[in-house]
Amino acid sequence: MNLEIDHKSTICHELLILKGNLTVSTMSMVTTEFNRIAEMKSNKYLILDLSKIEFIDSNGLGLIVKEGQKLKNTNSILYLLNPSKNVLKILRETNMIKYFPIIDKIDQISH
């Protein structure tokens, strides 16, 4: 399965909804979207909805880490929204879970 991306912007945050597989073959799409959002410089919070990600490989995980660090360097925060069971398992196994705030609902963001 490929990857579908939906971007929603509000006054408080940017929301990227990903559906499918986040792998080496699809990460350029996500990178492009991250760059587009970064150029807008509109919100402090970026929420990455991972609830419909079926598979993530090390490249996809690396992309999340890299983009999260870039946001942190600009005093912004990357939230992971409701990661799928598979993604959550990988985040735990790689100990990456401690580097990202994980939320179940958008209203859990601390402003």
Backbone as a ProteinNet text record, in pm:
[ID]
protein_1_A
[PRIMARY]
MNLEIDHKSTICHELLILKGNLTVSTMSMVTTEFNRIAEMKSNKYLILDLSKIEFIDSNGLGLIVKEGQKLKNTNSILYLLNPSKNVLKILRETNMIKYFPIIDKIDQISH
[TERTIARY]
84.4	0	88	46.9	116.2	78.7	100.6	71.6	-19.6	-121.1	-207.6	-181.7	-178.9	-153.1	-264.2	-316	-413.5	-360.1	-368.9	-317.8	-433.3	-447.9	-550.1	-481.8	-519.8	-459.7	-567	-533.9	-624.2	-546.4	-612.6	-546.6	-436.5	-455.3	-362.5	-258.2	-286.5	-196.2	-210.5	-111.9	-116.4	-137.4	-219.8	-247.7	-214.7	-124.3	-93.3	-151.2	-240	-302	-239.3	-175.8	-110.3	-188.8	-202.1	-273.2	-194.7	-157	-84.2	47.8	151.8	284.7	381.2	455.2	558.1	692.7	744.9	867	960.1	1072.8	1170	1107.1	1012.1	951.9	845.7	798	694	739.6	857.8	898.2	922.1	953.8	974.9	845.4	732.1	603	582.5	617.9	600.2	700.4	823.5	925.5	879.7	824.3	773.9	666.9	577.6	469.5	524.5	619.4	683.3	749.2	820.4	888.3	789.1	679.7	576.3	518.4	494.1	440.9	544.1	669.5	776.2	788.2	771.8	779.5	666.1	551.8	437	460.9	535.3	565.7	441.5	334.6	207.5	174.1	217.3	177.6	293.8	282.4	385.7	372.1	253.5	227	198.2	266.5	237.9	195.9	79.8	26.6	36.2	99.2	114.2	22.3	-87.5	-184.8	-133.1	-96.1	-40.2	-138	-264.1	-362.2	-390.4	-364	-392.1	-264.8	-152.6	-28	-22.9	-16.2	-14.5	126.5	225.8	363.7	456.4	559.3	662.7	797.6	888.3	1022.4	1118.7	1246	1345.1	1360.9	1339.7	1347.4	1232.9	1114.6	999.8	1017.2	1068.8	1095.4	1201.9	1306.5	1412.5	1359.9	1267.1	1206.6	1132.6	1056.4	983.5	1081.3	1188.1	1289.3	1351.6	1391.7	1457.1	1364.2	1240.8	1147.1	1110.4	1099.8	1073.2	1184.9	1309.8	1424.1	1426.5	1395.3	1390.6	1285.8	1171	1066.6	1110.5	1174.1	1222	1320.7	1405.2	1503.5	1438.8	1313.4	1241.2	1136.2	1152.6	1060.1	918.1	907.9	779.7	778.6	662.2	648.7	577.5	632.6	569	498.8	367.3	287.7	252.8	254.5	209.7	70.2	-24.3	-164.1	-201.7	-240.7	-300.2	-227.7	-98.3	-26.1	-93.7	-94.9	-152.7	-76.5	-135.5	-75	66.2	83.3	214.1	317	275.5	367.2	404.9	307.9	334.6	432.4	416.8	507.6	651.1	667.6	801.3	858.9	776	823.3	872.5	801.9	844.8	972.1	976.5	1093.2	1221.6	1209.7	1327	1353	1270	1282	1260.6	1198.5	1171.1	1048.4	973.8	850.7	876.8	996.3	1026	1060.3	1078.1	1116.7	999.9	881.8	767.1	648.8	579.7	453.7	350.7	291.5	190	55.2	-38.7	-171.4	-277	-389.1	-501.8	-603	-607.5	-700.5	-627.8	-670.5	-606.2	-616.2	-726.2	-742.8	-649.8	-564.4	-466.5	-339.5	-331	-214.5	-213.7	-97.7	-84.1	-36.3	-116.8	-85.2	-4.1
-119	0	124.1	222.4	349.9	432.5	560.2	649.6	761.4	790.1	905	1006.1	1133.3	1240.5	1343.6	1381.9	1489.4	1591.8	1718.8	1825.7	1918	1939.7	2031.9	2134.7	2257.8	2366.3	2435.6	2463.5	2539.2	2657.9	2734.4	2848.1	2800.3	2685.9	2638.2	2538.4	2464.5	2356.6	2318.5	2242.9	2179.5	2030.5	1968	1826	1755.6	1658.5	1573.1	1435.8	1391	1259.5	1168.2	1061.9	966.9	836.7	779.3	651.7	563.2	444.8	349.6	310	307.7	266.1	382.4	399.9	503.5	432.9	431	356.2	441	381.6	451.1	498.4	424	460.9	570	599.6	701.5	821.6	813.6	920.1	1054.4	1055.7	1184	1265.5	1197	1266.5	1337.9	1269.9	1326.4	1439.6	1420.6	1524.5	1652	1637.1	1752.4	1825.5	1750.8	1812.1	1881.4	1816.4	1879.6	2011.3	2011.2	2131.7	2241.9	2204.7	2302.5	2366.8	2284.8	2336.5	2426	2384.9	2464.2	2601.6	2607.7	2735.1	2829.1	2774	2855.8	2922.6	2856.2	2907.8	2958.7	2882.9	2932.3	2886.6	2768.8	2716.3	2652.5	2654.5	2596.5	2444.4	2393.2	2251.8	2182.9	2071.7	1986.3	1851	1806.9	1677.8	1582.5	1469.7	1366.7	1250.7	1238	1132	1002.5	908.2	779.8	664.4	697.2	592.6	499.2	545.6	462.3	417.3	423.6	372.1	221.8	144.4	-0.5	-53.7	14.3	-32.2	88.1	84.8	187.6	116.6	155	95.3	192.1	155.2	237.8	374	381.2	510	601.6	546	624.3	671.9	584.9	621.9	731	714.9	815.3	950.6	949.9	1073.6	1145.1	1070.2	1129.7	1189.7	1117.7	1167.5	1295.8	1294.3	1410.7	1532.4	1513.1	1625.3	1673.9	1582.3	1621.6	1708.1	1673.8	1751.7	1889.8	1895	2024	2115.4	2058.9	2138.3	2184.7	2095.3	2130.3	2246.6	2247.8	2355.3	2490	2489.1	2614.2	2640.5	2574.9	2587.8	2543.5	2448.4	2387.7	2244.9	2182.7	2048.1	1957.8	1838.6	1735.3	1637.5	1629.1	1533.1	1415.6	1296.5	1177.7	1143	1147	1123.9	978.9	913.9	781	684.8	659.2	567.1	430.5	371.2	237.8	139	24.9	-78.8	-113.7	-128.9	-163.2	-53.1	71.4	184.1	198.1	186.7	198.1	89.7	-30.2	-140.1	-105.7	-51.6	-15.7	100	197.9	309.6	260.2	164.1	107.8	24.5	-60.9	-148.4	-70.7	43	124.4	231.6	234.9	331.3	475.3	493.2	626.7	688.8	607.3	654.9	767.6	770.8	873.7	1009.2	1015.4	1139.4	1220.2	1162	1229.4	1226.4	1337.8	1333.6	1258	1157.3	1077.6	1111	1144.7	1183.2	1095.8	1079.5	1003.1	1093.1	1219.8	1317.9	1450.1	1525.7	1654.4	1749.2	1743.3	1836.5	1808.2	1706.6	1678.7	1763.5	1844.1	1929.3	2035.1	2052.3	2159.1	2285.2	2389.3	2515.4	2605.5
0	0	0	-73.7	-76.5	44.9	35.3	145.8	98.1	176.9	152.7	263	225.6	321.8	312.2	427.9	435.4	534.4	500	585.5	621.7	751.8	800.6	890.2	871.7	947.1	1030.6	1157	1243.4	1300.7	1381.3	1445.7	1539.7	1603.6	1706.5	1658.9	1553.5	1514.6	1367.3	1323.5	1191.6	1216	1134.8	1148.9	1017.9	1025.6	911.1	938.9	854	868.4	763.7	810.8	721.7	719.8	600.3	587.3	491.4	539.5	455.6	519.4	437.7	483.5	478.5	587.3	592.6	581	458.9	428.2	342.7	307.4	224.2	93.5	40.6	-88.1	-75.7	44.8	60.8	143.2	201.1	293.2	225	97.3	29.7	25.8	15.3	18.6	151.3	259.5	392.9	415	369.1	381.4	310.8	192.3	117.3	196.6	257.7	335.9	460.9	530.4	646.2	604.3	492.5	445.3	411.6	351	316.7	442.5	544.3	670.5	739	736.4	798.9	733.5	603	531.1	570.3	606.9	646.4	781.4	869.6	1004.3	1075.2	1064.7	1116	1258.2	1296.9	1427.4	1501.6	1632.8	1718.1	1728.7	1701.7	1720.1	1587.2	1567.2	1451.5	1505.8	1463.2	1507	1389.3	1413.4	1311.4	1348.5	1275.3	1301.6	1239.3	1324.8	1281.5	1302.5	1324.2	1356.5	1238.9	1118	1000.3	928.2	1000.3	943.5	970.6	864.6	877	899.4	841.3	853.6	849.7	932.2	931.1	936.4	847.8	852.1	919.2	925.5	994.5	928.9	797.7	728.9	770.9	782.3	826.9	969.5	1053.6	1192.3	1198.1	1118	1112.9	1067.5	973.6	926.2	1039.3	1117	1229.2	1329.8	1359.1	1452.9	1399.4	1272.3	1210.6	1210.5	1169	1162.4	1301.9	1397.3	1535.9	1591.1	1559.3	1605.1	1539.3	1410.6	1340.7	1404.5	1437.6	1502.3	1640.1	1713.5	1847.5	1841.1	1738.6	1722.4	1692	1650.3	1624.3	1732.4	1847.6	1960.3	1926.9	1837.6	1804.9	1858	1857.4	1913	1812.5	1795.4	1714.4	1807.5	1792.7	1868.1	1777.4	1834.4	1762	1811.2	1719.5	1754.5	1730.7	1839.1	1833.5	1738.1	1762.6	1673.4	1668.1	1549.4	1534.3	1622.4	1641.9	1726.1	1677	1545.4	1488.9	1511.8	1490.9	1509.8	1656.8	1744.3	1887.5	1933.6	1881.8	1914.8	1873.6	1753.6	1705.6	1786.1	1819.1	1901.6	2037.4	2092.8	2222	2207.7	2105.8	2086.2	2059.4	1992.4	1960.7	2066.1	2168.9	2277.9	2230.5	2114.7	2061.9	2128	2198	2259.7	2359.5	2417.9	2517.5	2455.7	2325.3	2259.7	2204.1	2201.5	2142.9	2237	2249.6	2322.9	2238.7	2298	2229.2	2291.1	2203.5	2250.8	2183.9	2255.2	2201.1	2131.8	2175.2	2120.1	2103.5	2007.1	1979.1	2097.2	2173.3	2284.2	2402.6	2391.3	2497.3	2484.4	2381	2362.6	2469.4	2531.4	2632.4	2563.2	2568.6	2500.1	2587.4
[MASK]
+++++++++++++++++++++++++++++++++++++++++++++++++++++++++++++++++++++++++++++++++++++++++++++++++++++++++++++++

